[in-house]
XYZ file of C-alpha atoms in Angstrom:
528
model
C 26.582 -25.797 1.279
C 23.252 -28.159 0.687
C 20.158 -26.842 -0.752
C 16.543 -27.847 -0.772
C 14.386 -26.895 -3.714
C 11.428 -24.309 -3.365
C 8.796 -25.233 -5.445
C 6.987 -22.931 -7.950
C 4.546 -22.172 -5.475
C 6.489 -20.877 -2.668
C 4.961 -20.336 0.573
C 6.671 -19.251 3.560
C 3.887 -17.214 5.261
C 0.215 -18.467 4.736
C -2.139 -15.642 5.214
C -5.855 -16.373 5.651
C -7.062 -13.702 3.839
C -9.027 -13.605 0.371
C -9.834 -9.661 -0.246
C -13.285 -10.447 -0.734
C -15.525 -7.609 -1.503
C -19.162 -6.961 -0.151
C -20.779 -5.930 -3.454
C -24.127 -7.455 -4.607
C -22.114 -9.925 -6.389
C -20.171 -11.392 -3.278
C -16.780 -11.413 -4.542
C -13.833 -8.759 -5.102
C -14.077 -8.827 -8.990
C -16.265 -7.124 -11.601
C -18.227 -10.185 -11.472
C -18.086 -10.431 -15.536
C -15.999 -13.484 -17.022
C -14.753 -12.452 -20.305
C -16.602 -14.579 -23.194
C -16.415 -15.333 -26.693
C -18.408 -12.263 -27.535
C -16.020 -9.698 -26.098
C -13.624 -7.883 -28.241
C -9.688 -7.438 -27.510
C -8.212 -3.947 -27.959
C -9.724 -0.530 -27.487
C -8.815 1.544 -24.438
C -9.663 1.986 -20.593
C -10.217 5.450 -19.379
C -9.799 5.320 -15.622
C -10.539 8.346 -13.486
C -7.892 8.550 -10.400
C -9.011 10.407 -7.687
C -5.129 12.030 -6.969
C -2.035 12.096 -8.812
C 0.557 9.780 -7.872
C 3.707 11.540 -6.142
C 6.075 9.688 -8.542
C 5.996 6.648 -10.895
C 8.913 5.508 -9.113
C 7.758 2.236 -7.434
C 10.446 1.530 -4.492
C 10.799 5.324 -3.596
C 6.953 5.861 -2.389
C 4.499 3.927 -0.533
C 1.527 6.037 -2.030
C -1.209 3.950 -3.360
C -1.542 6.249 -6.435
C 1.909 5.040 -7.089
C 1.404 1.487 -6.454
C -1.657 1.236 -8.580
C -0.400 2.766 -11.656
C 3.300 1.750 -11.748
C 2.072 -2.160 -11.254
C 1.065 -2.106 -14.736
C 4.695 -1.613 -16.091
C 7.060 -2.963 -13.357
C 7.143 -6.611 -11.710
C 9.286 -8.075 -9.008
C 11.150 -11.184 -8.582
C 8.312 -12.505 -6.440
C 4.790 -11.497 -5.906
C 1.511 -12.346 -4.266
C -1.468 -14.588 -5.111
C -5.197 -13.941 -4.395
C -4.560 -15.569 -0.657
C -1.377 -13.159 -0.372
C 0.587 -16.398 -0.591
C 3.906 -15.612 -2.162
C 4.990 -16.794 -5.554
C 7.586 -16.155 -7.869
C 7.154 -13.590 -11.046
C 10.530 -12.739 -12.549
C 12.155 -15.607 -10.558
C 11.171 -19.184 -12.182
C 12.647 -21.172 -9.316
C 14.235 -20.157 -5.564
C 16.791 -22.635 -3.975
C 17.168 -21.849 -0.343
C 19.969 -23.018 1.920
C 19.706 -25.665 4.840
C 20.666 -22.729 6.801
C 18.028 -20.330 5.593
C 20.871 -17.428 5.006
C 21.135 -17.911 1.224
C 18.289 -17.814 -1.632
C 19.290 -18.603 -5.445
C 17.020 -16.664 -7.845
C 16.857 -18.558 -10.928
C 15.442 -16.111 -13.768
C 13.044 -16.355 -16.444
C 15.016 -16.498 -19.890
C 13.572 -14.539 -22.592
C 11.757 -11.746 -20.195
C 12.670 -8.265 -22.247
C 12.353 -4.871 -20.646
C 10.205 -2.132 -22.381
C 13.154 -0.759 -24.113
C 14.121 -4.149 -25.928
C 16.600 -5.517 -23.593
C 16.833 -8.789 -22.183
C 16.843 -8.793 -18.231
C 19.536 -10.212 -16.622
C 21.254 -10.688 -13.384
C 22.760 -7.364 -13.559
C 19.591 -5.509 -13.651
C 17.804 -7.355 -11.075
C 21.166 -6.628 -8.574
C 20.963 -2.850 -9.349
C 17.226 -2.966 -8.723
C 17.359 -4.717 -5.441
C 20.107 -2.586 -4.238
C 18.612 0.373 -5.181
C 15.435 -0.852 -3.347
C 17.358 -1.383 -0.298
C 18.634 2.094 -0.192
C 15.150 3.741 -1.239
C 12.397 1.735 0.809
C 11.355 2.317 4.250
C 9.793 -1.044 4.542
C 12.815 -3.661 4.106
C 13.359 -3.526 7.782
C 16.209 -5.752 9.472
C 15.783 -8.558 7.454
C 18.528 -7.182 4.517
C 20.864 -5.551 6.832
C 24.483 -6.696 5.447
C 22.775 -8.399 2.843
C 24.610 -9.215 -0.403
C 23.272 -9.726 -4.073
C 25.557 -11.465 -6.372
C 25.216 -13.023 -10.087
C 26.466 -16.886 -10.498
C 25.531 -16.069 -14.294
C 23.241 -14.162 -16.586
C 20.118 -15.887 -15.191
C 21.117 -16.770 -11.318
C 21.265 -14.664 -8.665
C 22.239 -15.013 -5.061
C 20.742 -13.161 -2.044
C 23.018 -13.964 0.953
C 21.599 -12.696 4.224
C 23.390 -12.200 7.622
C 21.074 -13.924 9.843
C 17.934 -16.158 8.468
C 14.248 -14.926 8.570
C 10.968 -16.585 7.851
C 9.850 -13.377 6.023
C 12.465 -12.877 3.524
C 10.276 -13.863 0.797
C 7.140 -12.260 1.874
C 9.100 -8.894 2.146
C 10.381 -9.103 -1.024
C 6.589 -9.721 -2.424
C 5.537 -6.480 -0.758
C 3.098 -4.328 -2.902
C 4.044 -1.244 -0.768
C 7.521 0.388 -2.439
C 7.564 -2.860 -4.516
C 11.060 -3.987 -5.544
C 10.372 -3.100 -9.148
C 13.101 -4.680 -11.226
C 14.552 -2.033 -13.686
C 17.646 -1.928 -16.359
C 20.819 -1.333 -14.656
C 21.782 1.411 -16.627
C 18.054 3.160 -15.990
C 19.181 2.975 -12.306
C 22.566 4.392 -12.821
C 21.618 7.139 -14.835
C 18.768 8.298 -12.594
C 19.235 11.332 -10.733
C 18.831 11.681 -6.496
C 15.352 12.539 -6.968
C 14.157 8.977 -8.744
C 14.083 7.469 -11.702
C 12.708 9.544 -14.837
C 12.910 6.956 -17.483
C 9.834 4.426 -16.633
C 11.013 1.131 -17.945
C 9.923 -2.254 -16.722
C 8.797 -5.854 -17.696
C 5.109 -5.572 -17.299
C 2.155 -5.962 -19.647
C 1.939 -2.079 -20.319
C 4.513 0.206 -21.028
C 4.958 4.056 -20.238
C 4.141 6.346 -23.100
C 3.536 9.766 -21.441
C 2.237 11.828 -17.933
C 0.828 14.813 -18.684
C 1.018 16.359 -15.052
C -2.754 16.723 -13.348
C -4.441 15.518 -16.750
C -3.483 11.883 -17.543
C -0.693 8.978 -17.229
C -0.842 6.891 -20.824
C 0.367 3.567 -20.991
C 0.007 1.265 -23.852
C -0.043 -2.439 -24.465
C 3.866 -3.981 -24.635
C 3.769 -6.217 -27.988
C 6.601 -8.417 -26.337
C 5.493 -9.043 -22.832
C 6.279 -12.597 -22.008
C 3.620 -14.145 -19.607
C 3.643 -16.642 -16.841
C 1.921 -19.977 -18.086
C 0.162 -20.144 -14.492
C -3.371 -19.189 -14.152
C -3.626 -15.818 -13.028
C -4.293 -15.108 -9.274
C -4.119 -11.620 -7.283
C -0.743 -10.115 -8.892
C 0.587 -13.472 -9.691
C 0.028 -15.791 -12.842
C -0.591 -15.041 -16.334
C -1.101 -11.407 -17.291
C -2.661 -10.497 -20.578
C -2.587 -6.734 -21.975
C -6.005 -7.236 -23.635
C -6.468 -3.457 -24.447
C -4.309 -1.462 -26.449
C -3.967 1.424 -24.191
C -4.986 2.671 -20.759
C -5.326 6.543 -19.756
C -5.298 7.121 -16.002
C -7.046 10.443 -15.860
C -5.998 12.511 -12.768
C -9.619 13.749 -11.552
C -9.872 15.031 -7.977
C -13.189 16.561 -7.919
C -15.606 13.797 -6.711
C -18.664 15.003 -8.726
C -16.452 15.086 -12.018
C -15.597 11.413 -11.645
C -19.195 10.480 -11.245
C -20.253 12.323 -13.873
C -17.572 10.963 -16.416
C -18.158 7.541 -15.307
C -21.992 8.342 -15.866
C -21.646 9.570 -19.013
C -19.229 7.040 -20.300
C -16.314 9.247 -20.564
C -14.517 7.254 -17.890
C -14.840 3.142 -17.742
C -13.499 2.720 -14.018
C -13.557 5.590 -11.092
C -11.433 5.313 -7.887
C -12.449 6.416 -4.492
C -16.311 7.038 -5.029
C -17.709 8.606 -1.912
C -20.022 6.187 -0.047
C -22.730 8.621 -0.030
C -23.131 7.919 -3.917
C -22.806 3.976 -3.079
C -26.324 2.998 -3.462
C -26.869 5.830 -6.120
C -24.333 3.803 -8.411
C -24.995 0.245 -7.060
C -28.392 0.865 -8.476
C -27.427 2.365 -11.985
C -28.104 -0.491 -14.631
C -25.045 0.500 -16.666
C -22.396 0.318 -13.759
C -21.338 -2.000 -11.117
C -19.758 -1.140 -7.885
C -17.110 -2.778 -6.214
C -16.826 -2.622 -2.100
C -13.276 -3.992 -1.374
C -11.746 -3.938 2.310
C -8.430 -1.789 1.975
C -7.011 -0.467 4.941
C -6.750 0.963 8.245
C -7.521 4.418 9.110
C -4.710 6.043 11.181
C -4.051 9.399 12.819
C -0.416 9.786 12.529
C 1.509 11.736 15.044
C 5.076 13.752 14.423
C 7.001 11.675 16.860
C 10.123 13.704 16.284
C 9.409 17.562 16.410
C 6.648 19.937 17.859
C 3.906 19.059 20.374
C 2.954 15.812 18.581
C 6.168 14.526 20.006
C 5.010 14.387 23.505
C 3.262 11.072 24.596
C 0.940 12.617 27.579
C -0.345 14.918 24.740
C -1.067 11.729 22.215
C -2.226 9.736 25.328
C -4.768 12.424 26.318
C -5.938 12.580 22.598
C -6.426 8.998 22.373
C -8.287 8.902 25.959
C -10.776 11.549 24.335
C -11.722 10.615 20.705
C -14.832 8.974 19.752
C -13.743 6.583 16.960
C -17.207 5.388 15.996
C -18.509 9.084 15.562
C -15.041 9.548 13.265
C -15.417 6.752 11.210
C -19.102 7.127 10.980
C -18.361 10.821 9.310
C -15.942 9.198 6.693
C -18.116 5.975 6.130
C -21.684 6.806 6.573
C -22.637 2.893 6.930
C -21.594 0.315 9.291
C -20.919 -2.177 6.491
C -18.252 0.276 5.031
C -15.982 0.328 8.070
C -15.033 -1.813 11.313
C -13.948 -0.685 14.557
C -10.533 -2.822 15.562
C -7.439 -1.920 17.844
C -5.306 -4.174 15.632
C -2.348 -2.625 13.403
C -2.685 -5.771 11.189
C -6.116 -6.402 9.588
C -8.436 -7.981 11.357
C -9.106 -10.718 8.660
C -5.076 -11.782 8.826
C -5.543 -14.786 11.132
C -2.005 -15.176 11.254
C -1.417 -11.685 12.739
C -4.732 -10.183 14.008
C -4.300 -8.783 17.276
C -6.580 -7.520 20.223
C -3.491 -6.470 22.299
C -3.889 -3.216 23.896
C -7.829 -3.367 23.204
C -8.361 -1.483 26.565
C -6.588 1.699 25.526
C -8.707 1.644 22.407
C -12.076 4.010 21.705
C -11.854 5.411 25.192
C -14.064 8.229 24.074
C -13.627 9.906 27.584
C -13.455 13.778 26.684
C -13.680 14.966 30.039
C -10.888 12.480 30.960
C -8.893 13.867 28.377
C -9.311 17.562 29.430
C -8.265 16.424 32.923
C -5.066 15.023 31.446
C -4.384 18.031 29.443
C -4.624 20.100 32.258
C -2.329 18.086 34.387
C 0.340 17.886 32.077
C 0.230 21.879 32.011
C -0.819 22.428 28.437
C -1.742 26.120 27.746
C -2.935 26.228 24.260
C 0.012 25.554 21.695
C -1.448 25.277 18.268
C -1.719 21.512 17.044
C -1.501 21.309 13.138
C -3.281 18.589 11.548
C -2.608 18.025 7.748
C -4.871 16.552 5.429
C -6.049 16.246 1.906
C -9.607 16.737 -0.283
C -7.926 14.381 -2.803
C -9.110 11.449 -0.655
C -12.520 12.048 0.642
C -12.365 9.985 3.409
C -9.089 11.425 4.675
C -10.794 15.008 4.910
C -13.847 13.718 6.367
C -11.817 11.979 8.978
C -9.744 15.387 9.882
C -12.789 17.327 10.074
C -14.357 15.610 13.143
C -10.785 14.703 14.447
C -10.343 18.587 14.550
C -13.713 19.175 15.923
C -13.256 16.471 18.711
C -9.583 17.959 19.633
C -11.170 21.459 19.735
C -13.960 20.522 22.487
C -11.235 19.186 24.351
C -9.830 22.404 24.887
C -6.988 21.808 21.999
C -5.911 24.483 19.807
C -6.249 22.422 16.699
C -5.514 23.835 13.158
C -6.602 21.968 9.978
C -4.567 22.691 7.017
C -5.403 21.241 3.916
C -3.417 20.320 0.844
C -3.346 18.635 -2.292
C -1.780 14.850 -2.107
C 1.636 14.873 -3.359
C 2.355 18.096 -1.525
C 1.155 16.741 1.739
C 3.280 13.685 1.091
C 6.373 15.658 0.713
C 5.811 17.347 3.906
C 5.648 14.075 5.763
C 8.139 12.284 4.024
C 10.744 15.279 3.978
C 12.904 15.772 7.103
C 13.020 19.615 6.351
C 9.182 19.921 6.693
C 8.861 18.057 10.125
C 8.404 21.299 11.844
C 5.437 22.061 9.864
C 2.980 19.745 11.273
C 1.759 17.729 14.726
C -0.348 14.759 13.065
C -1.735 13.668 9.728
C -4.630 11.383 8.707
C -3.775 8.426 6.210
C -4.661 4.879 5.425
C -2.404 1.867 6.084
C -3.085 -0.696 3.689
C -3.557 -4.648 4.228
C -0.012 -5.885 4.449
C 1.192 -9.317 5.054
C 3.589 -9.023 8.033
C 4.120 -6.394 10.507
C 7.499 -4.924 9.376
C 5.524 -3.973 6.421
C 3.655 -1.300 8.481
C 4.349 2.098 7.638
C 2.659 2.956 10.700
C 5.232 1.528 12.826
C 8.174 2.284 10.387
C 11.288 3.973 11.682
C 11.633 6.333 8.679
C 7.698 7.103 7.510
C 6.640 10.623 8.499
C 9.148 11.369 11.109
C 9.337 7.285 12.168
C 8.381 5.795 15.468
C 11.133 7.404 17.161
C 11.064 4.722 19.711
C 13.942 2.093 20.169
C 11.919 -0.517 21.945
C 9.519 -0.450 18.965
C 12.421 -0.961 16.638
C 14.317 -3.005 18.581
C 11.147 -5.360 18.909
C 10.231 -5.246 15.165
C 13.707 -6.507 14.442
C 13.303 -9.541 16.829
C 10.006 -10.015 14.796
C 11.731 -10.061 11.662
C 14.628 -12.580 12.763
C 12.571 -14.870 15.068
C 12.936 -18.685 14.026
C 9.240 -19.308 13.416
C 5.749 -18.043 13.520
C 5.031 -18.850 17.016
C 7.458 -16.814 18.414
C 7.021 -13.849 15.799
C 3.316 -13.778 16.892
C 4.220 -13.549 20.496
C 6.627 -10.756 19.992
C 4.143 -9.225 17.859
C 1.317 -8.993 20.642
C 3.626 -7.590 22.828
C 4.598 -4.846 20.501
C 1.207 -3.890 19.815
C 0.307 -3.857 23.532
C 3.477 -1.466 24.053
C 2.389 0.886 21.271
C -1.035 1.390 22.535
C 0.221 1.603 26.087
C 3.809 3.285 26.065
C 3.990 5.271 22.739
C 1.138 5.860 20.724
C 2.993 6.926 17.440
C -0.367 6.376 15.776
C -3.975 5.894 16.697
C -5.561 3.077 15.095
C -9.176 4.405 14.228
C -10.553 1.722 12.160
C -10.535 -0.628 8.935
C -12.547 0.264 5.854
C -13.629 -0.725 2.549
C -13.191 1.239 -0.613
C -15.436 1.813 -2.996
C -14.780 1.647 -6.783
C -17.256 1.796 -9.707
C -16.968 0.876 -13.627
C -19.232 0.388 -16.658
C -20.689 -2.956 -17.404
C -18.779 -3.053 -20.622
C -15.661 -3.481 -18.865
C -14.834 -7.183 -17.719
C -12.511 -9.049 -15.804
C -11.389 -6.282 -13.175
C -10.255 -7.924 -10.420
C -8.923 -6.326 -6.877
C -6.479 -7.483 -4.345
C -4.329 -4.420 -3.417
C -6.035 -2.038 -5.456
C -7.752 -2.782 -9.080
C -6.087 -5.140 -11.247
C -6.183 -3.843 -15.271
C -4.340 -6.550 -17.111
C -6.724 -9.571 -18.299
C -9.517 -6.839 -18.608
C -11.504 -6.411 -21.781
C -13.969 -3.871 -23.112
C -17.433 -4.551 -24.990
C -17.940 -2.610 -27.803
């Protein structure tokens, strides 16, 4: 079989997105370069707003897992600052002429945190587990096989070619983290319990509801390539990172101002100006995600399309988004499931059904469908301020439409369990979440066949498969426009509320923080 070489900078999908922030510095980094006066070493104390449900990266799409686990786990390929797909643990990749066979030539001498060298058997075990665990792999890898030619060569064989293969392997949600084979084989059904990767930091301990501790991995083997996004050279320039679980907003802010914390997640938008004007702090405003109202499409009254249609007709999305993001610089209204900045995929299809803001018509629709006051249960959390704020206003608007809305508040891990556990599907009708920026439609959790009960619609599932297996991007984009229109017009698995940026804040002594799919803490130093 003939092959052609895929160069080190592999690009199967060029996505015109630079995750640029809107802080005063005008970029998505801390704005301060490391210089000769900066001492390496020390520790970073980071205030997380929510505890991750797990550190088992392939098993959950939670942002808190992504942002913590990527310190210690790496993947075969990853994304640079422009969301281009580039190798990480693979050194080069060969692609067969028929597009079905990918040969990954692994970097040699890469060691896991337990001292074992990474070889093909570890990659194969990890990738097979990822295909079992992840809800984002779609149909590209159905009947795919992973085989070792030797200790440093792994061959992926697909049943059908797809131009989205490498991009999907580079996903940051439920990322296909490479772990030792024996670690995977000994893991219980609940997930891996020994967190061992190849990244610049290694896991030390997790004190539940207190902190997660990582330390510098002295034997880390960086890629000799300029750092960009999640790719290129990574260096652990601090000795220790403590991810503190600080769900209370005022405690995160007070700790940041006192110097107890060096970096804080999810700063409330009401506090943006206060912290932005503090000479000892810096703020980062970074495009992050779409806010979505996700319906239970499987059980309960949320599975009734007519009810979903009435709710979509009546909601005032500007009022909802303004409640969570009290400045129009923090959010934007757009009907697209894909982020508006992704020129290859952004779509206005179905815009006539977006933000109709007609509560009187919604009341008529409820009456016509025979709605008689059944309870409509919305799950939300205070661990993410924006989710709670969105939920409160949605609850109020539904009540004013005549829907018997009940708002139920849980911590984030509990809420995640309730929406991901099939046995809990009967306990809720809708939930609010963020759908973070992804580079292809099949990675959208809001259209996943498994997330939170799944879309429960064969047309969506089948069309997504057609997108995955389309012969080129033009065909895939036409299919995507058709699918997005159908989602708004015929099914409504979610209501896309709008896009938003997140606010982070850090002390000025911290240098080199970049952001892409969350903050990046390698290549970061602390001034003494």
